[in-house]
Short mmCIF file of C-alpha atoms and ligand atoms in Angstrom, two decimals:
data_model
loop_
_atom_site.label_atom_id
_atom_site.label_comp_id
_atom_site.label_asym_id
_atom_site.label_seq_id
_atom_site.Cartn_x
_atom_site.Cartn_y
_atom_site.Cartn_z
CA MET A 1 -19.02 4.53 -11.20
CA SER A 2 -18.20 5.57 -7.66
CA VAL A 3 -17.43 3.38 -4.71
CA THR A 4 -17.14 4.78 -1.22
CA GLN A 5 -17.48 1.51 0.64
CA ALA A 6 -15.97 -1.75 -0.51
CA ALA A 7 -16.57 -5.31 0.78
CA ALA A 8 -13.52 -6.79 2.35
CA TYR A 9 -12.13 -9.43 4.61
CA ALA A 10 -10.49 -8.06 7.72
CA ALA A 11 -8.82 -9.20 10.91
CA PRO A 12 -10.76 -7.23 13.58
CA ALA A 13 -7.99 -7.65 16.11
CA PRO A 14 -4.59 -9.38 16.37
CA LYS A 15 -4.82 -13.11 15.97
CA ALA A 16 -8.67 -12.95 15.43
CA PRO A 17 -10.01 -14.86 12.47
CA LEU A 18 -10.66 -12.75 9.38
CA GLU A 19 -14.24 -11.89 8.68
CA ARG A 20 -16.34 -10.11 6.10
CA THR A 21 -16.76 -6.32 6.53
CA THR A 22 -16.81 -3.14 4.54
CA VAL A 23 -14.10 -0.48 4.36
CA PRO A 24 -14.07 3.07 3.02
CA ARG A 25 -12.44 3.83 -0.23
CA ARG A 26 -11.63 7.43 -1.03
CA PRO A 27 -13.21 9.28 -3.97
CA VAL A 28 -11.22 8.93 -7.18
CA GLY A 29 -8.83 11.94 -7.24
CA GLU A 30 -7.23 13.59 -10.27
CA HIS A 31 -4.37 11.09 -10.46
CA ASP A 32 -6.25 8.07 -9.01
CA VAL A 33 -7.66 4.92 -10.59
CA LEU A 34 -10.49 2.84 -9.21
CA ILE A 35 -9.69 -0.82 -9.47
CA GLU A 36 -12.22 -3.62 -9.56
CA ILE A 37 -10.09 -6.27 -7.81
CA LYS A 38 -10.29 -9.72 -9.46
CA PHE A 39 -7.67 -11.68 -7.45
CA ALA A 40 -5.60 -11.20 -4.30
CA GLY A 41 -2.68 -13.40 -3.37
CA ILE A 42 -2.06 -14.50 0.24
CA CYS A 43 1.52 -13.59 1.15
CA HIS A 44 3.02 -14.96 4.41
CA SER A 45 3.52 -11.25 5.32
CA ASP A 46 -0.22 -10.97 5.54
CA ILE A 47 -0.22 -13.60 8.21
CA HIS A 48 2.69 -12.10 10.13
CA GLN A 49 0.80 -8.84 10.19
CA ALA A 50 -2.77 -10.04 10.78
CA ARG A 51 -1.42 -11.89 13.83
CA ASP A 52 0.59 -8.85 14.89
CA GLY A 53 3.82 -10.87 14.74
CA TRP A 54 5.82 -7.78 13.64
CA GLY A 55 4.07 -5.56 16.22
CA GLU A 56 2.34 -2.20 15.95
CA GLY A 57 -0.40 -3.49 13.60
CA ILE A 58 -3.34 -1.31 12.80
CA PHE A 59 -6.74 -3.01 13.32
CA PRO A 60 -9.14 -3.77 11.83
CA MET A 61 -6.73 -4.90 9.17
CA VAL A 62 -7.51 -5.79 5.55
CA PRO A 63 -4.41 -7.61 4.31
CA GLY A 64 -3.45 -8.19 0.71
CA HIS A 65 -0.67 -6.64 -1.35
CA GLU A 66 -0.75 -8.97 -4.35
CA ILE A 67 -3.58 -7.38 -6.24
CA ALA A 68 -4.66 -7.98 -9.82
CA GLY A 69 -7.75 -6.34 -11.31
CA VAL A 70 -9.25 -4.15 -13.94
CA VAL A 71 -9.46 -0.38 -14.10
CA ALA A 72 -13.12 0.74 -13.47
CA GLU A 73 -12.62 4.52 -13.44
CA VAL A 74 -9.82 6.99 -13.92
CA GLY A 75 -9.30 10.50 -12.55
CA SER A 76 -9.14 13.50 -14.95
CA GLY A 77 -5.32 13.67 -14.81
CA VAL A 78 -4.53 9.99 -15.27
CA THR A 79 -2.36 9.29 -18.36
CA ARG A 80 -0.99 5.77 -17.86
CA PHE A 81 -4.32 3.84 -17.55
CA ALA A 82 -7.72 3.65 -19.24
CA VAL A 83 -10.91 1.97 -18.11
CA GLY A 84 -10.72 -1.75 -18.86
CA ASP A 85 -6.91 -1.98 -18.50
CA ARG A 86 -5.44 -4.93 -16.54
CA ILE A 87 -3.75 -3.47 -13.56
CA GLY A 88 -1.65 -4.62 -10.55
CA VAL A 89 -0.79 -3.18 -7.15
CA GLY A 90 1.85 -4.51 -4.83
CA CYS A 91 3.11 -3.55 -1.40
CA LEU A 92 3.24 0.27 -1.88
CA VAL A 93 0.51 2.84 -2.63
CA ASP A 94 2.45 6.01 -2.08
CA SER A 95 5.81 7.61 -1.06
CA CYS A 96 7.25 11.11 -0.77
CA ARG A 97 8.23 11.18 -4.48
CA GLU A 98 11.12 13.59 -3.68
CA CYS A 99 13.88 11.82 -1.76
CA GLU A 100 16.88 10.30 -3.41
CA TYR A 101 15.42 6.82 -3.30
CA CYS A 102 12.06 7.78 -4.65
CA LEU A 103 13.80 9.64 -7.51
CA ALA A 104 15.90 6.57 -8.16
CA GLY A 105 12.88 4.31 -8.47
CA GLN A 106 13.43 2.65 -5.10
CA GLU A 107 10.16 3.92 -3.50
CA GLN A 108 10.30 1.03 -1.00
CA HIS A 109 13.22 2.74 0.65
CA CYS A 110 11.69 6.26 0.78
CA VAL A 111 13.37 8.17 3.59
CA ARG A 112 10.05 9.53 4.80
CA GLY A 113 8.54 6.05 4.68
CA ALA A 114 6.63 4.57 1.82
CA THR A 115 2.90 4.01 2.40
CA GLY A 116 2.06 0.35 2.66
CA THR A 117 -0.95 -1.00 0.76
CA TYR A 118 -2.39 -2.02 4.18
CA ASN A 119 -1.46 -1.76 7.82
CA ALA A 120 -0.27 1.81 7.24
CA LEU A 121 -1.49 5.38 7.50
CA ASP A 122 -1.74 7.25 4.22
CA ARG A 123 -0.28 10.76 3.68
CA GLY A 124 -3.55 12.17 5.03
CA GLY A 125 -3.40 10.07 8.17
CA GLU A 126 -6.15 7.63 7.18
CA PRO A 127 -5.57 3.84 7.47
CA THR A 128 -4.92 1.93 4.29
CA TYR A 129 -6.82 -1.31 3.54
CA GLY A 130 -5.43 -3.96 1.26
CA GLY A 131 -6.49 -6.32 -1.49
CA TYR A 132 -8.81 -8.81 0.20
CA SER A 133 -11.49 -6.49 -1.05
CA THR A 134 -13.67 -5.83 -4.09
CA HIS A 135 -12.28 -2.37 -4.90
CA LEU A 136 -9.26 -0.16 -4.36
CA VAL A 137 -8.44 3.41 -5.18
CA VAL A 138 -4.76 4.11 -5.92
CA ASP A 139 -2.59 6.76 -7.44
CA GLU A 140 -1.71 5.61 -10.98
CA ASN A 141 2.03 6.06 -10.21
CA TYR A 142 1.85 3.18 -7.73
CA ALA A 143 0.19 0.72 -10.13
CA VAL A 144 1.56 -1.41 -12.90
CA HIS A 145 0.23 -2.92 -16.09
CA ILE A 146 -0.29 -6.68 -16.17
CA PRO A 147 0.78 -7.85 -19.63
CA GLU A 148 -1.76 -9.71 -21.78
CA GLY A 149 0.27 -12.90 -21.72
CA LEU A 150 -0.36 -13.37 -18.02
CA SER A 151 -3.66 -14.49 -16.48
CA LEU A 152 -4.77 -12.23 -13.64
CA ASP A 153 -4.96 -15.03 -11.06
CA ALA A 154 -1.47 -16.40 -11.70
CA ALA A 155 -0.12 -12.81 -12.04
CA ALA A 156 -1.41 -11.55 -8.67
CA PRO A 157 1.33 -13.23 -6.54
CA LEU A 158 4.02 -11.69 -8.77
CA LEU A 159 3.10 -8.24 -7.25
CA CYS A 160 4.88 -9.18 -4.02
CA ALA A 161 6.44 -12.65 -4.34
CA GLY A 162 7.61 -12.06 -7.85
CA ILE A 163 9.32 -8.69 -7.38
CA THR A 164 10.79 -9.81 -3.96
CA LEU A 165 12.75 -12.56 -5.79
CA TYR A 166 13.29 -10.86 -9.11
CA SER A 167 15.05 -7.87 -7.60
CA PRO A 168 17.75 -9.70 -5.63
CA LEU A 169 18.29 -12.31 -8.34
CA ARG A 170 18.94 -9.52 -10.85
CA HIS A 171 20.99 -7.49 -8.42
CA TRP A 172 23.20 -10.48 -7.47
CA GLN A 173 23.51 -11.54 -11.12
CA ALA A 174 21.76 -14.92 -11.22
CA GLY A 175 22.38 -16.09 -14.75
CA PRO A 176 24.27 -18.55 -16.93
CA GLY A 177 27.22 -20.13 -15.16
CA ARG A 178 26.04 -19.19 -11.70
CA LYS A 179 24.89 -21.70 -9.09
CA VAL A 180 21.88 -20.39 -7.24
CA ALA A 181 20.12 -21.90 -4.20
CA ILE A 182 16.66 -21.00 -3.09
CA VAL A 183 15.88 -21.86 0.53
CA GLY A 184 12.17 -22.68 1.17
CA LEU A 185 9.78 -23.87 -1.52
CA GLY A 186 6.76 -21.75 -0.58
CA GLY A 187 5.16 -18.75 -2.30
CA LEU A 188 8.34 -16.75 -2.72
CA GLY A 189 10.61 -19.76 -3.22
CA HIS A 190 8.67 -21.34 -6.06
CA ILE A 191 8.62 -18.11 -8.00
CA GLY A 192 12.33 -17.69 -7.20
CA VAL A 193 13.05 -21.06 -8.78
CA LYS A 194 11.09 -20.08 -11.90
CA ILE A 195 12.78 -16.70 -12.30
CA ALA A 196 16.29 -17.90 -11.55
CA ALA A 197 15.91 -20.71 -14.05
CA ALA A 198 14.56 -18.35 -16.63
CA LEU A 199 17.55 -16.08 -16.04
CA GLY A 200 19.71 -19.13 -16.98
CA ALA A 201 21.13 -20.02 -13.52
CA GLU A 202 21.65 -23.54 -12.30
CA VAL A 203 19.12 -23.69 -9.50
CA THR A 204 19.01 -25.83 -6.38
CA VAL A 205 16.19 -26.00 -3.92
CA LEU A 206 16.96 -26.35 -0.26
CA SER A 207 13.74 -27.46 1.39
CA GLN A 208 13.13 -28.96 4.80
CA SER A 209 12.33 -32.36 3.25
CA LEU A 210 12.08 -34.03 -0.11
CA ARG A 211 8.29 -33.95 -0.02
CA LYS A 212 8.03 -31.40 -2.87
CA LYS A 213 10.99 -32.55 -4.92
CA ASP A 214 9.04 -33.47 -8.06
CA ASP A 215 7.45 -30.01 -8.09
CA GLY A 216 10.80 -28.26 -7.56
CA LEU A 217 12.36 -30.04 -10.54
CA ARG A 218 9.26 -29.28 -12.67
CA LEU A 219 9.48 -25.60 -11.68
CA GLY A 220 12.99 -25.42 -13.10
CA ALA A 221 15.41 -26.58 -10.40
CA ALA A 222 18.29 -28.84 -11.42
CA HIS A 223 18.85 -30.12 -7.89
CA TYR A 224 16.79 -30.60 -4.76
CA TYR A 225 18.05 -31.27 -1.27
CA ALA A 226 16.55 -31.71 2.16
CA THR A 227 17.97 -29.47 4.86
CA GLY A 228 16.59 -31.92 7.40
CA ASP A 229 19.37 -34.22 6.38
CA ALA A 230 22.74 -33.26 7.89
CA ALA A 231 24.57 -34.92 4.93
CA THR A 232 23.21 -32.14 2.68
CA PHE A 233 25.48 -29.58 4.34
CA GLU A 234 28.55 -31.81 3.92
CA GLU A 235 27.78 -32.47 0.25
CA LEU A 236 27.03 -28.94 -0.78
CA LYS A 237 29.80 -27.17 1.21
CA GLY A 238 31.26 -24.28 -0.90
CA ARG A 239 28.91 -24.94 -3.76
CA PHE A 240 26.88 -21.76 -4.47
CA ASP A 241 27.51 -18.31 -5.87
CA LEU A 242 24.22 -17.10 -4.47
CA ILE A 243 21.73 -18.30 -1.88
CA VAL A 244 18.36 -16.59 -1.41
CA SER A 245 16.54 -17.55 1.83
CA THR A 246 12.74 -17.15 1.76
CA VAL A 247 12.20 -18.84 5.11
CA SER A 248 9.48 -17.32 7.32
CA ALA A 249 10.83 -18.64 10.54
CA PRO A 250 14.15 -17.91 12.38
CA LEU A 251 16.86 -19.90 10.52
CA GLY A 252 20.38 -20.50 11.79
CA LEU A 253 22.34 -18.86 9.00
CA ASP A 254 25.81 -20.31 9.69
CA ARG A 255 25.05 -23.57 8.09
CA TYR A 256 23.79 -21.89 5.00
CA LEU A 257 26.75 -19.49 4.71
CA SER A 258 29.03 -22.53 4.68
CA LEU A 259 27.41 -23.54 1.38
CA LEU A 260 28.78 -20.47 -0.42
CA ARG A 261 31.82 -20.26 -2.57
CA VAL A 262 34.50 -17.71 -1.74
CA GLY A 263 32.99 -14.29 -2.38
CA GLY A 264 29.46 -15.69 -2.59
CA ALA A 265 26.35 -13.95 -1.14
CA LEU A 266 23.46 -15.13 0.97
CA VAL A 267 20.51 -12.77 0.51
CA ASN A 268 17.75 -13.00 3.05
CA VAL A 269 14.21 -12.05 2.08
CA GLY A 270 12.36 -13.97 4.77
CA ALA A 271 10.95 -11.79 7.59
CA PRO A 272 10.67 -13.97 10.69
CA GLU A 273 9.12 -12.50 13.80
CA GLU A 274 12.18 -13.45 15.98
CA PRO A 275 15.86 -12.55 15.63
CA VAL A 276 18.25 -15.11 14.16
CA GLU A 277 21.63 -16.29 15.51
CA LEU A 278 24.75 -15.63 13.54
CA ASN A 279 28.46 -16.36 14.19
CA LEU A 280 30.27 -13.70 12.25
CA PHE A 281 33.14 -16.01 11.49
CA SER A 282 30.73 -17.49 8.99
CA VAL A 283 31.20 -14.46 6.75
CA LEU A 284 34.88 -13.74 7.51
CA GLY A 285 36.19 -16.96 6.05
CA GLY A 286 35.61 -16.82 2.33
CA ASN A 287 34.85 -13.02 2.18
CA LYS A 288 31.16 -13.79 2.07
CA THR A 289 28.31 -11.34 1.91
CA LEU A 290 25.17 -11.54 4.04
CA ALA A 291 22.53 -9.15 2.53
CA GLY A 292 18.86 -8.43 2.74
CA SER A 293 16.42 -7.31 0.07
CA MET A 294 12.96 -5.74 0.41
CA ILE A 295 10.46 -6.04 -2.44
CA GLY A 296 11.36 -3.58 -5.31
CA GLY A 297 10.37 -0.27 -6.76
CA ILE A 298 7.49 0.42 -9.10
CA ALA A 299 9.50 0.54 -12.30
CA GLU A 300 11.32 -2.72 -11.47
CA THR A 301 7.94 -4.32 -10.65
CA GLN A 302 6.82 -3.50 -14.21
CA GLU A 303 10.11 -4.83 -15.56
CA MET A 304 9.56 -8.07 -13.64
CA LEU A 305 5.96 -8.49 -14.97
CA ASP A 306 7.23 -7.90 -18.52
CA PHE A 307 10.01 -10.49 -17.90
CA CYS A 308 7.47 -13.03 -16.52
CA ALA A 309 5.15 -12.49 -19.48
CA GLU A 310 8.00 -12.90 -21.95
CA HIS A 311 9.00 -16.24 -20.24
CA GLY A 312 5.35 -17.47 -19.80
CA LEU A 313 5.87 -17.48 -16.06
CA GLY A 314 3.19 -16.99 -13.48
CA ALA A 315 2.69 -18.38 -9.98
CA ASP A 316 1.39 -21.90 -9.29
CA ILE A 317 -1.83 -21.15 -7.49
CA GLU A 318 -4.76 -22.51 -5.64
CA VAL A 319 -7.66 -20.18 -6.10
CA ILE A 320 -9.96 -20.05 -2.96
CA ARG A 321 -13.20 -18.45 -1.94
CA ALA A 322 -12.82 -15.53 0.46
CA GLU A 323 -14.57 -17.43 3.25
CA ASP A 324 -11.71 -20.02 3.20
CA VAL A 325 -9.04 -17.50 4.01
CA ASN A 326 -8.54 -18.56 7.62
CA GLU A 327 -8.12 -22.21 6.62
CA ALA A 328 -5.63 -21.09 3.94
CA TYR A 329 -3.64 -19.15 6.63
CA GLU A 330 -3.36 -22.41 8.68
CA ARG A 331 -2.06 -24.25 5.67
CA VAL A 332 0.56 -21.66 4.88
CA LEU A 333 1.74 -21.84 8.47
CA SER A 334 2.24 -25.54 8.23
CA SER A 335 4.17 -25.21 4.90
CA ASP A 336 1.22 -26.82 3.11
CA VAL A 337 0.89 -24.49 0.19
CA ARG A 338 1.36 -25.33 -3.49
CA TYR A 339 2.41 -22.67 -4.03
CA ARG A 340 0.32 -19.59 -3.43
CA PHE A 341 -3.30 -19.20 -2.33
CA VAL A 342 -5.19 -16.55 -4.33
CA ILE A 343 -8.56 -15.17 -3.20
CA ASP A 344 -11.17 -14.92 -5.95
CA ALA A 345 -12.46 -11.38 -5.14
CA SER A 346 -15.87 -12.12 -6.66
CA THR A 347 -16.54 -14.32 -3.61
CA ILE A 348 -15.97 -11.51 -1.05
P1 NAP B 1 5.54 -19.32 2.58
O1 NAP B 1 4.77 -19.56 1.38
O2 NAP B 1 5.07 -19.82 3.92
O3 NAP B 1 7.01 -20.02 2.33
C1 NAP B 1 8.02 -20.09 3.32
C2 NAP B 1 8.71 -21.42 3.20
O4 NAP B 1 9.81 -21.45 4.14
C3 NAP B 1 7.89 -22.62 3.53
O5 NAP B 1 7.08 -23.10 2.47
C4 NAP B 1 8.88 -23.62 3.89
O6 NAP B 1 9.51 -24.20 2.73
C5 NAP B 1 10.03 -22.80 4.54
N1 NAP B 1 9.93 -22.85 6.05
C6 NAP B 1 8.89 -22.50 6.83
N2 NAP B 1 9.16 -22.68 8.10
C7 NAP B 1 10.43 -23.10 8.14
C8 NAP B 1 11.25 -23.47 9.26
N3 NAP B 1 10.87 -23.42 10.55
N4 NAP B 1 12.55 -23.89 8.89
C9 NAP B 1 12.94 -23.98 7.60
N5 NAP B 1 12.15 -23.60 6.57
C10 NAP B 1 10.90 -23.22 6.87
O7 NAP B 1 5.91 -17.79 2.83
P2 NAP B 1 6.18 -16.64 1.70
O8 NAP B 1 4.91 -15.99 1.38
O9 NAP B 1 6.97 -17.26 0.63
O10 NAP B 1 7.07 -15.67 2.59
C11 NAP B 1 8.30 -16.10 3.11
C12 NAP B 1 8.86 -15.03 4.09
O11 NAP B 1 9.26 -13.88 3.30
C13 NAP B 1 7.86 -14.47 5.10
O12 NAP B 1 8.56 -14.24 6.29
C14 NAP B 1 7.35 -13.18 4.51
O13 NAP B 1 6.92 -12.31 5.50
C15 NAP B 1 8.71 -12.65 3.88
N6 NAP B 1 8.50 -11.73 2.77
C16 NAP B 1 9.47 -10.76 2.64
C17 NAP B 1 9.44 -9.95 1.60
C18 NAP B 1 10.57 -8.87 1.40
O14 NAP B 1 10.36 -7.86 0.82
N7 NAP B 1 11.79 -9.21 1.84
C19 NAP B 1 8.39 -9.94 0.72
C20 NAP B 1 7.38 -10.87 0.90
C21 NAP B 1 7.42 -11.76 1.93
P3 NAP B 1 9.89 -25.79 2.70
O15 NAP B 1 8.58 -26.52 3.01
O16 NAP B 1 10.33 -25.96 1.27
O17 NAP B 1 11.01 -26.03 3.67
ZN1 ZN B 2 4.17 -10.00 0.48
ZN1 ZN B 3 10.81 9.24 -0.82
#
């Protein structure tokens, strides 16, 4: 099987609606696998980029970095995958493989710049096109195995949302005896609740309203508060060991830092298009940490998938037809997602 052109959904220009098109896929090289994509999750980062909210976008753009599929062909030097394997690709498709971070399994921090799955130029200078597509060719070293226990549709969002929450929750030791708050119950947030609960932490959701409270408790939270209610910040002052913010819009961090215990950490994973305001006194008192976290490396992504399979934990999804992608974007923008849209690639 050889695929040189794949059907895809692309944004032709910043802020333009996505439409069906075809994109080139490179011939399968020695260390490459050809993936028949089955499902692609819609991450809020897709929307930021398709609307050029982070700037310097490459158009036409085929978003999608939560990719689950099946291996359709392998190159002669491929050792980790065979035809028919269930395979996942996240935010990265290459990196320099030599720098200290690549060697440490933190390819996302490659000093020469990791190659994004889309909206990037590959090592040969060609644009990369993401997962809203029928096929993808990728180096086997930047793909992971999707364990049998996970269905491909519910697994797809784990490739970005899952690793983005798993990595900081592990790093900052979410676990038994620790009080963890997740801010924002969207795609990232709902998986964060599931993973933090599976790690044994006492989880609280901080959402704008109580609209999704029943879901939050079902997903594994012990407590659920509305940040739209000023009393929340009085009641929860000094409560948490760890807060992870997944909010996609600029968020005043001072109020959230006040909710940490002495020595606690607020880890931001949201990537808003505008800067946020911060009064540094919010971290001085209480020796608090304000940190960031960006996705995770390939090996840790595999570890996360194995963890999720072991705990029977996938994303809560709404599977859509590709032609409904623009409508899904609008719903994500209005926080009307329960809790990840996933494109059925057979409809592309
Ligand atoms: P999402 O599904 O839209 O979830 C974001 C949630 O934030 C919303 O559901 C909403 O939750 C809350 N929110 C939205 N606007 C808000 C506002 N103005 N004030 C307060 N809360 C608000 O998005 P996502 O896919 O989870 O992505 C979240 C952010 O993380 C995006 O900026 C994305 O680009 C970024 N991201 C970062 C990484 C990384 O590596 N660090 C990886 C993936 C994504 P409630 O309705 O519960 O309030
Ligand atoms: Zn993402
Ligand atoms: Zn590197």
